[in-house]
Amino acid sequence: MATTASIKLLPEVAAFLSTSPLKGVVGGKDVASSTGETMKSIDPGSGEVLAEFHLLSPEDVDRAVSAAAHTFHKSSWAKLPPNERGAMLHRLADAVEKHKSIIAQIESLDAGKILSQAHGDVQNFVDTLRYFTNMSLHVQHRTVLAVSGHDAWTVRHPWGPCGFIFPWNFPFLLMGWGISPALAAGNTTVIKPAEDTPLSAIYLARLAREIGFPDGVINVVPGTGHSAGAALSGHSGLRRMSFTGSPEVGRLVGQACGANLTPVKLELGGKGAAVVFDDVDIAQTAQKLVGAITFHTGQVCCDATRWLIHTSIYQDFIDECKARMKEVQVGYQLDETSHMGPVVSAKQQKRVLSYLKKGQEQGAEMLIAGGEAEVRGRSGFYLKPALLAGSLDNVAAREEIFGPVAYVTTFSSEAEAIAMANDTDYGLANSVWSNDLSRASRVAESMVAGNSWINAHNVFAHGVPYAGVHKSGMGGGVLSIETLFDYWRNQSVVRPL
Ligand code: NAD
C-alpha cells in the first residue's frame, strides 16, 4: 500500500510496504495480531499512510517471550563459542550495511527523518553491532580468584530473554544500541518498537530471517504502549528489560520490572544546558547550537535546550543565532535541499506549539518566532525553529518540549552558570563552550548529569558510556564495555580446599 505517487520509493521499499498489513515476527514467523487489530503508519512529511501494521496483543507478546525463552534454552545460540556467534552477528551487520539505502528510506519515511541522517543511523547500527560483537570475543568468561583456602572462580552467563521498548525518534539507531550488547553476550530479544515508527524493526527481523539468522533470537512485537508495551515490561519470563522513552512511562516500566525483580535499564528524557562563556568564537558556537536544536527537528533526548550565555556576548550571540536559524530550510525529509524535516506526528506538533504558547503566557519573549511551517506540496507536521528568552522558572525552560525550540538566558559568573545548569530534575547531557580548557573541564565535571561535552553537543563514540541520572535514567546506560557486561550474569563457583 505504498502511498503517494510523488514519493520516489526504492523498489525494495515499495515491495516491503506492499506486504501491508505488516505482521510482527515471533520465532522466525510472521505473526498477525490475535485480536486482528491494526494501525496505520503515517509519513509525517506528507500526512499520508505508508502501510498498516498489526497491533500485537498481550497474548502475542507472551508468545514472543516464550519463543525467545525457547530459543535461549533449547537452541545452541546461548552456548555458542563467542567467535561462532560473532560470525553470525557480523553476517547480520553485513546484511544491514548492504541494505542501508532501503532501511534508511523506510526509516526516513516512517520517522520523518532527513534521509542523509537516516543513512547515518543505519550505519551507526552496523558500527554498534560490530563494536559489541568484536568486544565479546576478547572478554574472559572464566576468572580464577586468588582466595586462600579455596579453589574459586567466576563465570559469565547470558541472562536469557531480554525485553526492549524503544521510542520513535531514533528507532533503528537505538535498536542497535539496545540489542547489540545483548545479542553479543548470547541473550535472545523481544523488541517493541514505538507505534509511530514500527517499520524498520519489522524489516530487521525479516532480514535476519532471510540471511538464516537463528529463529527466535530477534522477535519483534509491534503494538501500543499500554497493551504490548505494558505486557512486555510486566512479563515475568524476561530476565532483563531495557526501556528508552519518557520519564513518565519509564516510571511505569520500572514499577512493572520491580514487581518481578527483573533488572531494568531506563534511558529517559532530558533538558540539557549549553553554557557559553565569553571567550568563544561567537559565530561558530551559534552555528553549532542552532545545528544541535534543529538536528532531527529537536527531537533528541540529549539536546541543548537551555542556552546559558555570558551577559557580555549575549546580544552578539542572539544576532548570530537569528541569522543561522533563518537559513534553516524546513522541508520534506527525502528532499536533498531540506535541513529540517517534520516532527513525527500531529500530536507532537501540537505539543510543541502548546509549549510555545504556555512559555509566552508565562512571560518568555519569542526572539525567533516558531510555529507551524508551510512546505509547498506537503501537508505534513512541520515547524519553524524557535528561540525563547526569559527566566529559567518558565515552563518552556523546565519541561522537555522535544521540538526545535531553544530557551536562552544570561549568566555572569562561572558559579552562577553551574547552578543554573544544575537547576533541573533531569540529568542527561550538557555542554560547556570556552577556549579556556581548564575552566571548561572544571565546569563539565560540575554539571550533574551522565554526560558533559566540551565545545560540542550531541557527541557519541563507541566506548564512551552514555547514560542519564535522576529523572533521565538509571541502570548503567549504553555504548560502553560495561554495557556488554550488563548482559551477562556473574556466577561464583567455590570449593573449600
Ligand atoms: P514514550 O515514553 O511515550 O514511549 C516510549 C515507548 O514506550 C514506546 O514504544 C511506547 O509505545 C511505549 N509505552 C508507552 N506506554 C507504555 C506503558 N504503559 N508500558 C510500557 N511501554 C509503554 O516516549 P516517546 O514519546 O516515544 O519518546 C520520547 C521520549 O524518549 C523523550 O522523553 C526522550 O527524551 C526519550 N528518549 C531518551 C533517550 C535516551 O537515550 N535517554 C533516547 C531517545 C528518546
mmCIF file with all atom_site columns, C-alpha atoms in Angstrom, residues 65 159-165 187-188 230-243 250-266 474-475 486-487:
data_model
loop_
_atom_site.group_PDB
_atom_site.id
_atom_site.type_symbol
_atom_site.label_atom_id
_atom_site.label_alt_id
_atom_site.label_comp_id
_atom_site.label_asym_id
_atom_site.label_entity_id
_atom_site.label_seq_id
_atom_site.pdbx_PDB_ins_code
_atom_site.Cartn_x
_atom_site.Cartn_y
_atom_site.Cartn_z
_atom_site.occupancy
_atom_site.B_iso_or_equiv
_atom_site.pdbx_formal_charge
_atom_site.auth_seq_id
_atom_site.auth_comp_id
_atom_site.auth_asym_id
_atom_site.auth_atom_id
_atom_site.pdbx_PDB_model_num
ATOM 1  C CA . VAL A 1 65  ? 8.703  -14.121 25.219 1.00 0.00 ? 65  VAL A CA 1
ATOM 2  C CA . TRP A 1 159 ? 20.710 -13.953 31.206 1.00 0.00 ? 159 TRP A CA 1
ATOM 3  C CA . GLY A 1 160 ? 18.039 -15.302 28.867 1.00 0.00 ? 160 GLY A CA 1
ATOM 4  C CA . PRO A 1 161 ? 15.230 -13.489 27.023 1.00 0.00 ? 161 PRO A CA 1
ATOM 5  C CA . CYS A 1 162 ? 15.661 -9.699  27.219 1.00 0.00 ? 162 CYS A CA 1
ATOM 6  C CA . GLY A 1 163 ? 12.893 -7.181  26.509 1.00 0.00 ? 163 GLY A CA 1
ATOM 7  C CA . PHE A 1 164 ? 13.398 -3.845  24.704 1.00 0.00 ? 164 PHE A CA 1
ATOM 8  C CA . ILE A 1 165 ? 10.968 -0.954  24.339 1.00 0.00 ? 165 ILE A CA 1
ATOM 9  C CA . ASN A 1 187 ? 20.867 -13.484 25.020 1.00 0.00 ? 187 ASN A CA 1
ATOM 10 C CA . THR A 1 188 ? 17.673 -13.566 22.973 1.00 0.00 ? 188 THR A CA 1
ATOM 11 C CA . ALA A 1 230 ? 2.855  -2.959  29.360 1.00 0.00 ? 230 ALA A CA 1
ATOM 12 C CA . ALA A 1 231 ? 2.615  -6.714  28.687 1.00 0.00 ? 231 ALA A CA 1
ATOM 13 C CA . LEU A 1 232 ? 6.296  -6.890  27.790 1.00 0.00 ? 232 LEU A CA 1
ATOM 14 C CA . SER A 1 233 ? 7.615  -4.819  30.688 1.00 0.00 ? 233 SER A CA 1
ATOM 15 C CA . GLY A 1 234 ? 5.445  -6.768  33.151 1.00 0.00 ? 234 GLY A CA 1
ATOM 16 C CA . HIS A 1 235 ? 6.336  -10.204 31.784 1.00 0.00 ? 235 HIS A CA 1
ATOM 17 C CA . SER A 1 236 ? 7.797  -12.463 34.438 1.00 0.00 ? 236 SER A CA 1
ATOM 18 C CA . GLY A 1 237 ? 9.553  -14.585 31.802 1.00 0.00 ? 237 GLY A CA 1
ATOM 19 C CA . LEU A 1 238 ? 12.020 -11.817 30.902 1.00 0.00 ? 238 LEU A CA 1
ATOM 20 C CA . ARG A 1 239 ? 15.436 -11.915 32.510 1.00 0.00 ? 239 ARG A CA 1
ATOM 21 C CA . ARG A 1 240 ? 16.348 -8.303  31.683 1.00 0.00 ? 240 ARG A CA 1
ATOM 22 C CA . MET A 1 241 ? 14.492 -5.265  30.427 1.00 0.00 ? 241 MET A CA 1
ATOM 23 C CA . SER A 1 242 ? 15.639 -2.094  28.677 1.00 0.00 ? 242 SER A CA 1
ATOM 24 C CA . PHE A 1 243 ? 13.398 0.906   28.123 1.00 0.00 ? 243 PHE A CA 1
ATOM 25 C CA . GLY A 1 250 ? 9.908  4.876   32.407 1.00 0.00 ? 250 GLY A CA 1
ATOM 26 C CA . ARG A 1 251 ? 8.447  5.010   35.907 1.00 0.00 ? 251 ARG A CA 1
ATOM 27 C CA . LEU A 1 252 ? 5.670  2.567   34.904 1.00 0.00 ? 252 LEU A CA 1
ATOM 28 C CA . VAL A 1 253 ? 8.178  0.217   33.282 1.00 0.00 ? 253 VAL A CA 1
ATOM 29 C CA . GLY A 1 254 ? 10.410 0.419   36.379 1.00 0.00 ? 254 GLY A CA 1
ATOM 30 C CA . GLN A 1 255 ? 7.449  -0.453  38.615 1.00 0.00 ? 255 GLN A CA 1
ATOM 31 C CA . ALA A 1 256 ? 6.439  -3.394  36.423 1.00 0.00 ? 256 ALA A CA 1
ATOM 32 C CA . CYS A 1 257 ? 10.003 -4.737  36.395 1.00 0.00 ? 257 CYS A CA 1
ATOM 33 C CA . GLY A 1 258 ? 10.313 -4.168  40.145 1.00 0.00 ? 258 GLY A CA 1
ATOM 34 C CA . ALA A 1 259 ? 7.270  -6.370  40.736 1.00 0.00 ? 259 ALA A CA 1
ATOM 35 C CA . ASN A 1 260 ? 9.089  -9.251  39.001 1.00 0.00 ? 260 ASN A CA 1
ATOM 36 C CA . LEU A 1 261 ? 12.567 -8.266  40.237 1.00 0.00 ? 261 LEU A CA 1
ATOM 37 C CA . THR A 1 262 ? 13.656 -8.002  36.607 1.00 0.00 ? 262 THR A CA 1
ATOM 38 C CA . PRO A 1 263 ? 16.808 -5.856  36.239 1.00 0.00 ? 263 PRO A CA 1
ATOM 39 C CA . VAL A 1 264 ? 15.990 -2.822  34.110 1.00 0.00 ? 264 VAL A CA 1
ATOM 40 C CA . LYS A 1 265 ? 17.834 -0.117  32.230 1.00 0.00 ? 265 LYS A CA 1
ATOM 41 C CA . LEU A 1 266 ? 15.931 3.147   31.846 1.00 0.00 ? 266 LEU A CA 1
ATOM 42 C CA . MET A 1 474 ? 19.202 4.556   35.649 1.00 0.00 ? 474 MET A CA 1
ATOM 43 C CA . GLY A 1 475 ? 20.647 1.109   35.146 1.00 0.00 ? 475 GLY A CA 1
ATOM 44 C CA . ASP A 1 486 ? 25.381 -5.875  31.972 1.00 0.00 ? 486 ASP A CA 1
ATOM 45 C CA . TYR A 1 487 ? 24.149 -8.603  29.617 1.00 0.00 ? 487 TYR A CA 1
#
